[in-house]
Amino acid sequence: MTEPGWFPDPLGGPGNRYWNGHDWEAAPAAEDFPEEHHQEKQSKTRLLITVLVGLVGLMGGMLLMLLWPKSEPPESSAPTPGASPTAAPTMTTPTGVPSESVAATVRESMQRDIDNDPELGKLGLRVVDVNLVHKSGNEYKGIATVKTRDGVTHDVSVDVTADGAGVLWETPPGAFAFAKDEPPPAPRLPPRRLPPPAPPVVPPDYEDFTICPSGLTGVASEDTSCAFADNVRRAWYSTLGAATLSVYSPITRQEYTMRCVPATTTAWPNAKRCAGENAAGASLVVYIS
């Protein structure tokens, strides 16, 4: 029989078992083989360290790839395969109603609203024209030309929205203030009828008259004074030769209407004969040079 000693466990257990020459002693616990246990522990530690080092290296490589500056690839004459460019779809805006049609509708609607307004309807405003510009979609902007009763035109800004539901227009606040500020037109008076002109007085040929002391006037009736005759001459020249004069008499202290016409006399070549009547109906005849 084999000599006593330590031999591998015949039952295949871990570690060795002692043969005392007759029997196998009980298998020792794991702590009874400190050296083998220490070697196994070191083996596990080295494996763990190897795994950790590998993970750290892998993470470092990934971080380096992320942070390393990328260089542009060299240009190559060969075309790089890729997707062929395609045209982007064109964005189309809704087509609005023609500006001319909208403008005509706004003009009619604005005139109707002005006529129905309690204040503006009394001012005689007329919407002459509306010009619009298409902004976008169903929105328009433009100018409405409004004429007042006296013929003066004013431009009014207008914003318009036109769609299938109809046409809506809007003017800024106070857009028609110009019409309210204008004074009302003055009433027209009927034309004044003037009396028919008096028939010209035809003087007789070479009527006798008395030359006054001034030497510039003369009297041909008994109820006419030279002072009055001189006033007739002054009135005629002050009115630049008016045919009808209203002359004051310093004798009677009354005014008389005198009508003057050219006359032929022996005293003056370009004389005037002025004739009228006093309150009693007596003739007043004066000659002036």
Coordinates of N, CA and C in Angstrom, one line a residue, residues 43-270:
S43 N -6.3 35.0 -9.2 CA -6.7 34.8 -10.6 C -7.9 35.6 -10.9
K44 N -8.9 35.6 -10.0 CA -10.1 36.4 -10.2 C -9.8 37.9 -10.3
T45 N -8.9 38.3 -9.4 CA -8.6 39.7 -9.3 C -7.9 40.2 -10.6
R46 N -7.0 39.3 -11.1 CA -6.4 39.7 -12.4 C -7.4 39.8 -13.5
L47 N -8.3 38.8 -13.5 CA -9.4 38.9 -14.6 C -10.2 40.1 -14.5
L48 N -10.6 40.5 -13.3 CA -11.4 41.7 -13.1 C -10.6 43.0 -13.5
I49 N -9.3 43.0 -13.2 CA -8.5 44.2 -13.6 C -8.4 44.2 -15.1
T50 N -8.2 43.1 -15.7 CA -8.1 43.0 -17.2 C -9.4 43.6 -17.8
V51 N -10.5 43.1 -17.3 CA -11.8 43.6 -17.8 C -12.0 45.1 -17.6
L52 N -11.6 45.6 -16.4 CA -11.7 47.1 -16.2 C -10.8 47.9 -17.1
V53 N -9.5 47.4 -17.3 CA -8.6 48.1 -18.2 C -9.2 48.1 -19.6
G54 N -9.8 47.0 -20.0 CA -10.3 47.0 -21.4 C -11.5 48.0 -21.5
L55 N -12.3 48.0 -20.5 CA -13.5 49.0 -20.5 C -13.0 50.4 -20.6
V56 N -11.9 50.7 -19.7 CA -11.4 52.1 -19.7 C -10.8 52.4 -21.1
G57 N -10.1 51.5 -21.7 CA -9.5 51.7 -23.0 C -10.5 52.0 -24.0
L58 N -11.6 51.2 -24.0 CA -12.7 51.3 -25.0 C -13.3 52.7 -24.8
M59 N -13.6 53.1 -23.6 CA -14.3 54.4 -23.4 C -13.3 55.5 -23.8
G60 N -12.0 55.4 -23.5 CA -11.1 56.4 -23.9 C -11.0 56.5 -25.4
G61 N -11.1 55.4 -26.1 CA -11.0 55.4 -27.6 C -12.3 56.1 -28.2
M62 N -13.4 55.8 -27.6 CA -14.6 56.5 -28.0 C -14.6 58.0 -27.8
L63 N -14.1 58.4 -26.6 CA -14.0 59.8 -26.3 C -13.1 60.5 -27.2
L64 N -11.9 59.8 -27.5 CA -11.0 60.4 -28.4 C -11.6 60.6 -29.8
M65 N -12.4 59.6 -30.3 CA -13.0 59.8 -31.6 C -14.0 60.9 -31.6
L66 N -14.6 61.2 -30.5 CA -15.6 62.3 -30.5 C -14.9 63.6 -30.5
L67 N -13.8 63.7 -29.8 CA -13.1 65.0 -29.6 C -12.1 65.3 -30.6
W68 N -11.6 64.3 -31.4 CA -10.6 64.5 -32.4 C -11.1 65.3 -33.5
P69 N -10.5 66.4 -33.9 CA -11.0 67.3 -35.0 C -11.1 66.5 -36.3
K70 N -12.2 66.7 -37.0 CA -12.4 65.9 -38.2 C -11.8 66.7 -39.4
S71 N -11.1 66.1 -40.2 CA -10.5 66.8 -41.4 C -11.4 66.5 -42.6
E72 N -11.6 67.5 -43.5 CA -12.4 67.3 -44.6 C -11.7 66.3 -45.6
P73 N -12.5 65.5 -46.2 CA -11.9 64.5 -47.1 C -11.4 65.2 -48.4
P74 N -10.3 64.8 -48.9 CA -9.7 65.5 -50.1 C -10.7 65.4 -51.3
E75 N -10.7 66.5 -52.0 CA -11.6 66.6 -53.1 C -11.2 65.6 -54.2
S76 N -12.2 65.1 -54.8 CA -11.9 64.1 -55.8 C -12.7 64.4 -57.0
S77 N -12.1 64.2 -58.1 CA -12.7 64.5 -59.4 C -13.9 63.6 -59.7
A78 N -13.9 62.4 -59.0 CA -14.9 61.4 -59.3 C -16.2 61.9 -58.5
P79 N -17.3 61.9 -59.1 CA -18.5 62.3 -58.4 C -18.9 61.4 -57.2
T80 N -19.3 62.0 -56.1 CA -19.6 61.2 -55.0 C -21.1 60.7 -55.1
P81 N -21.3 59.5 -55.0 CA -22.7 59.0 -55.2 C -23.6 59.6 -54.1
G82 N -24.7 60.0 -54.4 CA -25.6 60.6 -53.4 C -27.0 60.8 -54.0
A83 N -27.9 61.3 -53.2 CA -29.2 61.5 -53.7 C -29.2 62.7 -54.7
S84 N -29.9 62.6 -55.8 CA -30.0 63.7 -56.8 C -30.9 64.7 -56.2
P85 N -30.6 66.0 -56.5 CA -31.4 67.1 -55.9 C -32.8 67.1 -56.6
T86 N -33.8 67.4 -55.8 CA -35.2 67.5 -56.2 C -35.7 68.9 -55.9
A87 N -36.5 69.4 -56.8 CA -37.1 70.8 -56.6 C -38.1 70.7 -55.5
A88 N -38.0 71.8 -54.6 CA -39.0 71.9 -53.5 C -40.3 72.3 -54.1
P89 N -41.4 71.8 -53.5 CA -42.7 72.2 -54.0 C -42.9 73.6 -53.8
T90 N -43.5 74.3 -54.8 CA -43.7 75.7 -54.8 C -45.0 76.0 -53.9
M91 N -44.8 76.9 -53.0 CA -45.9 77.3 -52.1 C -46.8 78.3 -52.9
T92 N -48.0 78.0 -53.0 CA -48.9 78.9 -53.7 C -49.8 79.5 -52.7
T93 N -50.1 80.8 -52.9 CA -51.0 81.5 -52.0 C -52.4 81.5 -52.7
P94 N -53.4 81.6 -51.9 CA -54.8 81.6 -52.5 C -54.9 82.7 -53.4
T95 N -55.5 82.4 -54.5 CA -55.7 83.5 -55.5 C -56.9 84.3 -55.1
G96 N -56.7 85.7 -55.0 CA -57.7 86.6 -54.6 C -58.6 87.0 -55.7
V97 N -59.7 87.6 -55.3 CA -60.6 88.2 -56.3 C -60.0 89.3 -57.0
P98 N -60.2 89.5 -58.3 CA -59.5 90.7 -59.0 C -59.8 92.0 -58.3
S99 N -58.7 92.8 -58.3 CA -58.8 94.1 -57.5 C -59.9 95.0 -58.1
E100 N -60.1 95.0 -59.5 CA -61.1 95.9 -60.1 C -62.5 95.5 -59.6
S101 N -62.7 94.2 -59.6 CA -64.1 93.8 -59.1 C -64.3 94.1 -57.7
V102 N -63.3 93.9 -56.8 CA -63.5 94.3 -55.4 C -63.7 95.8 -55.3
A103 N -62.9 96.6 -56.0 CA -63.0 98.0 -55.9 C -64.4 98.5 -56.3
A104 N -65.0 97.9 -57.4 CA -66.3 98.3 -57.8 C -67.3 98.0 -56.7
T105 N -67.2 96.9 -56.1 CA -68.1 96.5 -55.0 C -68.0 97.4 -53.8
V106 N -66.7 97.8 -53.4 CA -66.5 98.7 -52.3 C -67.0 100.0 -52.6
R107 N -66.9 100.5 -53.8 CA -67.4 101.9 -54.2 C -68.9 101.9 -54.0
E108 N -69.6 100.9 -54.5 CA -71.1 100.9 -54.3 C -71.5 100.7 -52.8
S109 N -70.8 99.9 -52.1 CA -71.2 99.7 -50.7 C -70.9 100.9 -49.9
M110 N -69.7 101.6 -50.1 CA -69.4 102.8 -49.4 C -70.4 103.9 -49.7
Q111 N -70.8 104.1 -50.9 CA -71.8 105.1 -51.3 C -73.1 104.9 -50.6
R112 N -73.5 103.6 -50.5 CA -74.8 103.2 -49.9 C -74.7 103.5 -48.4
D113 N -73.6 103.2 -47.8 CA -73.5 103.4 -46.3 C -73.4 104.9 -46.0
I114 N -72.8 105.7 -46.9 CA -72.8 107.1 -46.6 C -74.2 107.7 -46.8
D115 N -74.9 107.3 -47.8 CA -76.2 107.8 -48.0 C -77.2 107.5 -46.8
N116 N -77.0 106.3 -46.2 CA -77.8 105.8 -45.1 C -77.4 106.4 -43.8
D117 N -76.2 107.0 -43.7 CA -75.7 107.5 -42.4 C -76.5 108.7 -42.0
P118 N -77.0 108.8 -40.7 CA -77.8 110.0 -40.3 C -77.0 111.3 -40.5
E119 N -75.7 111.4 -40.3 CA -75.0 112.6 -40.5 C -74.3 112.8 -41.8
L120 N -73.6 111.8 -42.3 CA -73.0 111.9 -43.6 C -74.0 112.0 -44.8
G121 N -75.2 111.4 -44.6 CA -76.1 111.5 -45.7 C -76.6 112.9 -46.0
K122 N -76.4 113.8 -45.0 CA -76.9 115.2 -45.3 C -75.8 116.0 -45.9
L123 N -74.6 115.5 -46.1 CA -73.5 116.3 -46.6 C -73.3 116.2 -48.1
G124 N -74.0 115.4 -48.8 CA -73.9 115.3 -50.2 C -72.6 114.8 -50.7
L125 N -72.0 113.8 -50.0 CA -70.7 113.2 -50.4 C -70.9 112.2 -51.5
R126 N -70.0 112.1 -52.4 CA -70.0 111.2 -53.5 C -68.7 110.4 -53.7
V127 N -68.8 109.1 -53.7 CA -67.6 108.3 -53.9 C -67.3 108.2 -55.3
V128 N -66.2 108.9 -55.8 CA -65.9 109.0 -57.2 C -65.2 107.8 -57.7
D129 N -64.2 107.3 -56.9 CA -63.4 106.2 -57.4 C -62.8 105.4 -56.2
V130 N -62.5 104.2 -56.4 CA -61.8 103.3 -55.4 C -60.7 102.6 -56.2
N131 N -59.4 102.7 -55.7 CA -58.3 102.0 -56.3 C -57.7 101.1 -55.2
L132 N -57.6 99.8 -55.5 CA -57.1 98.8 -54.5 C -55.9 98.1 -55.0
V133 N -55.0 97.7 -54.1 CA -53.9 96.8 -54.4 C -54.0 95.6 -53.6
H134 N -53.8 94.4 -54.2 CA -53.9 93.1 -53.6 C -52.7 92.9 -52.7
K135 N -52.9 92.8 -51.4 CA -51.8 92.6 -50.4 C -51.4 91.1 -50.4
S136 N -52.3 90.3 -49.9 CA -52.0 88.8 -49.8 C -53.4 88.1 -49.5
G137 N -53.5 86.9 -50.0 CA -54.7 86.2 -49.7 C -55.9 86.9 -50.1
N138 N -56.8 87.2 -49.2 CA -58.0 87.9 -49.5 C -58.0 89.3 -48.9
E139 N -56.8 89.9 -48.8 CA -56.7 91.2 -48.2 C -56.3 92.2 -49.3
Y140 N -56.9 93.4 -49.2 CA -56.6 94.5 -50.2 C -56.4 95.8 -49.4
K141 N -55.7 96.7 -50.0 CA -55.6 98.1 -49.4 C -55.5 99.1 -50.5
G142 N -56.1 100.3 -50.2 CA -56.2 101.3 -51.3 C -56.7 102.6 -50.8
I143 N -57.1 103.4 -51.8 CA -57.6 104.8 -51.6 C -59.0 105.0 -52.3
A144 N -59.9 105.6 -51.5 CA -61.2 105.9 -52.0 C -61.2 107.5 -52.2
T145 N -61.6 107.9 -53.4 CA -61.7 109.3 -53.7 C -63.1 109.8 -53.5
V146 N -63.3 110.7 -52.5 CA -64.6 111.2 -52.1 C -64.7 112.7 -52.5
K147 N -65.8 113.1 -53.1 CA -66.0 114.5 -53.5 C -67.1 115.1 -52.7
T148 N -66.8 116.3 -52.2 CA -67.8 117.0 -51.4 C -68.8 117.8 -52.3
R149 N -69.8 118.4 -51.6 CA -70.8 119.1 -52.4 C -70.3 120.3 -53.2
D150 N -69.2 120.9 -52.7 CA -68.6 122.0 -53.4 C -67.6 121.6 -54.5
G151 N -67.4 120.3 -54.7 CA -66.6 119.8 -55.8 C -65.1 119.5 -55.4
V152 N -64.8 119.6 -54.1 CA -63.4 119.3 -53.7 C -63.3 117.8 -53.4
T153 N -62.2 117.2 -53.9 CA -62.0 115.8 -53.7 C -61.0 115.5 -52.5
H154 N -61.3 114.4 -51.8 CA -60.4 114.0 -50.7 C -60.1 112.6 -50.8
D155 N -58.9 112.1 -50.4 CA -58.5 110.7 -50.5 C -58.7 110.1 -49.1
V156 N -59.3 109.0 -49.1 CA -59.6 108.3 -47.8 C -59.0 106.9 -47.9
S157 N -58.2 106.5 -46.9 CA -57.6 105.2 -46.9 C -58.6 104.1 -46.5
V158 N -58.5 103.0 -47.2 CA -59.5 101.9 -47.0 C -58.8 100.6 -47.0
D159 N -59.2 99.7 -46.0 CA -58.7 98.3 -46.0 C -59.9 97.4 -46.3
V160 N -59.6 96.4 -47.1 CA -60.7 95.5 -47.6 C -60.4 94.1 -47.4
T161 N -61.4 93.3 -47.1 CA -61.2 91.8 -47.0 C -62.3 91.2 -47.9
A162 N -61.9 90.4 -48.9 CA -62.9 89.9 -49.8 C -62.7 88.3 -49.8
D163 N -63.8 87.6 -49.6 CA -63.8 86.2 -49.7 C -65.2 85.7 -50.2
G164 N -65.4 84.4 -50.0 CA -66.6 83.9 -50.5 C -67.8 84.4 -49.7
A165 N -67.6 84.9 -48.5 CA -68.7 85.4 -47.7 C -69.2 86.8 -48.1
G166 N -68.3 87.5 -48.8 CA -68.6 88.9 -49.3 C -67.4 89.7 -49.2
V167 N -67.7 91.1 -49.2 CA -66.6 92.1 -49.2 C -66.8 93.0 -48.0
L168 N -65.8 93.1 -47.2 CA -65.8 93.9 -46.0 C -64.8 95.0 -46.2
W169 N -65.2 96.3 -45.9 CA -64.3 97.4 -46.0 C -64.3 98.2 -44.8
E170 N -63.2 98.9 -44.5 CA -63.0 99.6 -43.2 C -62.1 100.8 -43.5
T171 N -62.5 102.0 -42.9 CA -61.8 103.2 -43.0 C -61.3 103.6 -41.6
P172 N -60.2 104.3 -41.5 CA -59.7 104.7 -40.2 C -60.6 105.7 -39.5
P173 N -60.6 105.8 -38.1 CA -61.5 106.7 -37.4 C -61.2 108.2 -37.9
G174 N -62.3 108.9 -38.1 CA -62.3 110.3 -38.5 C -61.9 110.5 -40.0
A175 N -62.1 109.4 -40.8 CA -61.8 109.5 -42.2 C -62.6 110.5 -43.0
F176 N -63.8 110.8 -42.5 CA -64.7 111.7 -43.2 C -64.9 113.0 -42.4
A177 N -64.0 113.3 -41.5 CA -64.0 114.5 -40.7 C -64.0 115.8 -41.6
F178 N -63.3 115.7 -42.7 CA -63.2 116.8 -43.6 C -64.6 117.3 -44.0
A179 N -65.6 116.4 -44.2 CA -66.9 116.8 -44.6 C -67.7 117.5 -43.5
K180 N -67.5 117.0 -42.2 CA -68.2 117.6 -41.1 C -67.7 119.0 -40.8
D181 N -66.4 119.2 -41.1 CA -65.8 120.5 -40.7 C -66.1 121.6 -41.7
E182 N -66.6 121.3 -42.9 CA -66.9 122.3 -43.9 C -68.2 123.0 -43.5
P183 N -68.3 124.3 -43.7 CA -69.6 125.0 -43.4 C -70.6 124.7 -44.4
P184 N -71.9 124.7 -43.9 CA -73.0 124.4 -44.9 C -73.0 125.4 -46.0
P185 N -73.4 125.0 -47.2 CA -73.5 126.0 -48.3 C -74.5 127.1 -48.0
A186 N -74.1 128.3 -48.4 CA -75.0 129.4 -48.2 C -76.3 129.3 -49.1
P187 N -77.4 129.7 -48.7 CA -78.6 129.5 -49.5 C -78.5 130.4 -50.7
R188 N -79.0 129.9 -51.8 CA -78.9 130.7 -53.1 C -80.1 131.7 -53.1
L189 N -79.8 132.9 -53.3 CA -80.9 133.9 -53.4 C -81.3 134.1 -54.8
P190 N -82.5 134.4 -55.0 CA -83.0 134.6 -56.4 C -82.3 135.9 -57.0
P191 N -82.1 135.9 -58.2 CA -81.4 137.1 -58.8 C -82.3 138.3 -58.6
R192 N -81.6 139.4 -58.3 CA -82.3 140.7 -58.1 C -82.6 141.3 -59.4
R193 N -83.9 141.7 -59.4 CA -84.4 142.4 -60.7 C -84.1 143.9 -60.6
L194 N -83.4 144.4 -61.5 CA -83.1 145.8 -61.5 C -84.2 146.5 -62.3
P195 N -84.5 147.7 -61.9 CA -85.5 148.5 -62.7 C -85.0 148.8 -64.1
P196 N -85.8 148.9 -65.0 CA -85.4 149.2 -66.4 C -84.8 150.6 -66.4
P197 N -83.7 150.8 -67.2 CA -83.1 152.1 -67.3 C -84.0 153.2 -67.8
A198 N -83.9 154.4 -67.3 CA -84.7 155.5 -67.7 C -84.3 155.9 -69.1
P199 N -85.3 156.3 -69.9 CA -85.0 156.7 -71.2 C -84.1 158.0 -71.2
P200 N -83.2 158.1 -72.0 CA -82.3 159.2 -72.0 C -83.1 160.5 -72.3
V201 N -82.7 161.6 -71.6 CA -83.3 162.9 -71.9 C -82.7 163.5 -73.1
V202 N -83.5 163.8 -74.0 CA -83.0 164.4 -75.3 C -83.1 166.0 -75.1
P203 N -82.0 166.6 -75.0 CA -82.0 168.0 -74.7 C -82.4 168.8 -76.0
P204 N -83.1 169.9 -75.9 CA -83.3 170.7 -77.1 C -82.1 171.3 -77.6
D205 N -82.1 171.7 -78.9 CA -80.9 172.3 -79.5 C -80.7 173.7 -78.9
Y206 N -79.5 173.8 -78.4 CA -79.0 175.1 -77.9 C -80.0 175.7 -76.9
E207 N -80.3 175.0 -75.8 CA -81.1 175.5 -74.8 C -80.5 176.7 -74.1
D208 N -81.3 177.7 -73.8 CA -80.8 178.8 -73.1 C -80.5 178.5 -71.6
F209 N -79.4 178.9 -71.1 CA -79.1 178.7 -69.7 C -78.2 179.9 -69.2
T210 N -78.1 180.0 -67.9 CA -77.3 181.1 -67.4 C -76.0 180.5 -66.8
I211 N -74.9 181.1 -67.2 CA -73.6 180.6 -66.7 C -73.4 181.1 -65.2
C212 N -73.0 180.2 -64.4 CA -72.9 180.5 -62.9 C -71.5 181.3 -62.7
P213 N -71.4 181.9 -61.5 CA -70.1 182.6 -61.3 C -68.9 181.8 -61.4
S214 N -69.0 180.5 -61.2 CA -67.8 179.6 -61.2 C -67.2 179.5 -62.7
G215 N -68.1 179.8 -63.6 CA -67.7 179.7 -65.0 C -67.7 178.3 -65.5
L216 N -68.0 177.3 -64.7 CA -67.9 175.9 -65.1 C -69.3 175.2 -65.1
T217 N -70.3 175.9 -64.6 CA -71.7 175.4 -64.6 C -72.6 176.4 -65.1
G218 N -73.9 175.9 -65.3 CA -74.9 176.9 -65.7 C -76.3 176.3 -65.3
V219 N -77.3 177.1 -65.2 CA -78.6 176.7 -64.8 C -79.6 177.1 -65.9
A220 N -80.6 176.2 -66.2 CA -81.6 176.5 -67.3 C -83.0 176.5 -66.7
S221 N -83.2 176.4 -65.4 CA -84.5 176.4 -64.8 C -84.5 177.4 -63.7
E222 N -85.7 177.9 -63.4 CA -85.8 178.9 -62.3 C -85.6 178.3 -60.9
D223 N -85.9 177.1 -60.7 CA -85.8 176.5 -59.4 C -84.5 175.9 -59.1
T224 N -83.5 176.2 -59.9 CA -82.1 175.6 -59.8 C -81.2 176.7 -59.4
S225 N -80.3 176.4 -58.4 CA -79.3 177.4 -57.9 C -78.0 177.0 -58.5
C226 N -77.1 178.0 -58.5 CA -75.7 177.7 -59.0 C -74.9 176.9 -58.0
A227 N -75.3 177.0 -56.7 CA -74.6 176.2 -55.7 C -74.9 174.7 -56.0
F228 N -76.2 174.4 -56.3 CA -76.6 173.0 -56.6 C -75.9 172.6 -57.9
A229 N -75.8 173.5 -58.9 CA -75.2 173.1 -60.2 C -73.7 172.8 -60.0
D230 N -73.0 173.5 -59.1 CA -71.6 173.2 -58.8 C -71.5 171.8 -58.2
N231 N -72.4 171.5 -57.3 CA -72.4 170.2 -56.6 C -72.6 169.1 -57.6
V232 N -73.5 169.3 -58.6 CA -73.7 168.3 -59.7 C -72.5 168.0 -60.4
R233 N -71.7 169.1 -60.8 CA -70.4 168.9 -61.5 C -69.4 168.1 -60.7
R234 N -69.3 168.4 -59.4 CA -68.4 167.7 -58.5 C -68.8 166.2 -58.4
A235 N -70.1 166.0 -58.3 CA -70.6 164.6 -58.2 C -70.3 163.8 -59.5
W236 N -70.5 164.5 -60.6 CA -70.2 163.8 -61.9 C -68.8 163.4 -62.1
Y237 N -67.8 164.3 -61.7 CA -66.4 163.9 -61.8 C -66.0 162.9 -60.8
S238 N -66.6 163.0 -59.6 CA -66.1 162.1 -58.5 C -66.6 160.6 -58.8
T239 N -67.6 160.5 -59.6 CA -68.1 159.1 -60.0 C -67.6 158.7 -61.4
L240 N -66.6 159.5 -61.9 CA -66.0 159.2 -63.2 C -67.1 159.2 -64.3
G241 N -68.0 160.1 -64.2 CA -68.9 160.3 -65.3 C -70.1 159.4 -65.3
A242 N -70.7 159.1 -64.1 CA -71.8 158.2 -64.0 C -73.0 158.9 -64.6
A243 N -73.9 158.1 -65.2 CA -75.1 158.7 -65.9 C -76.1 159.1 -65.0
T244 N -76.2 158.5 -63.8 CA -77.2 158.9 -62.8 C -76.5 159.3 -61.5
L245 N -76.9 160.4 -61.0 CA -76.2 161.0 -59.8 C -77.3 161.3 -58.7
S246 N -76.8 161.2 -57.5 CA -77.6 161.6 -56.3 C -76.9 162.8 -55.7
V247 N -77.5 164.0 -55.9 CA -76.7 165.3 -55.5 C -77.5 166.0 -54.4
Y248 N -76.6 166.5 -53.5 CA -77.2 167.3 -52.3 C -77.2 168.8 -52.7
S249 N -78.4 169.4 -52.3 CA -78.5 170.8 -52.5 C -78.3 171.6 -51.2
P250 N -77.3 172.5 -51.2 CA -77.1 173.3 -50.0 C -78.2 174.3 -49.7
I251 N -79.0 174.5 -50.7 CA -80.1 175.5 -50.5 C -81.3 174.9 -49.9
T252 N -81.8 173.8 -50.4 CA -82.9 173.1 -49.9 C -82.6 172.0 -48.9
R253 N -81.3 171.7 -48.8 CA -80.8 170.6 -47.9 C -81.5 169.3 -48.2
Q254 N -81.7 169.0 -49.4 CA -82.2 167.7 -49.9 C -81.4 167.2 -51.0
E255 N -81.6 165.9 -51.3 CA -80.9 165.2 -52.4 C -81.8 165.0 -53.5
Y256 N -81.3 165.2 -54.7 CA -82.1 165.0 -55.9 C -81.3 164.1 -56.9
T257 N -82.1 163.3 -57.6 CA -81.6 162.4 -58.6 C -81.5 163.1 -59.9
M258 N -80.3 163.1 -60.5 CA -80.0 163.8 -61.7 C -79.5 162.8 -62.7
R259 N -79.9 162.9 -64.0 CA -79.5 162.1 -65.1 C -78.8 163.0 -66.1
C260 N -77.5 162.6 -66.4 CA -76.7 163.4 -67.3 C -76.5 162.8 -68.7
V261 N -76.5 163.6 -69.7 CA -76.3 163.2 -71.1 C -75.4 164.2 -71.8
P262 N -74.7 163.8 -72.8 CA -73.9 164.8 -73.6 C -74.8 165.9 -74.2
A263 N -74.3 167.1 -74.2 CA -75.1 168.2 -74.8 C -74.2 169.1 -75.6
T264 N -74.8 169.8 -76.5 CA -74.1 170.7 -77.4 C -74.5 172.2 -76.9
T265 N -73.5 172.9 -76.6 CA -73.7 174.3 -76.2 C -72.7 175.2 -76.9
T266 N -73.0 176.5 -76.8 CA -72.1 177.5 -77.4 C -71.0 177.8 -76.4
A267 N -71.2 177.5 -75.1 CA -70.2 177.9 -74.1 C -69.1 176.9 -74.0
W268 N -69.4 175.6 -74.0 CA -68.4 174.6 -73.8 C -68.6 173.5 -74.9
P269 N -67.5 173.0 -75.5 CA -67.6 172.1 -76.6 C -68.1 170.7 -76.1
N270 N -67.6 170.3 -74.9 CA -68.0 168.9 -74.4 C -68.8 169.1 -73.1

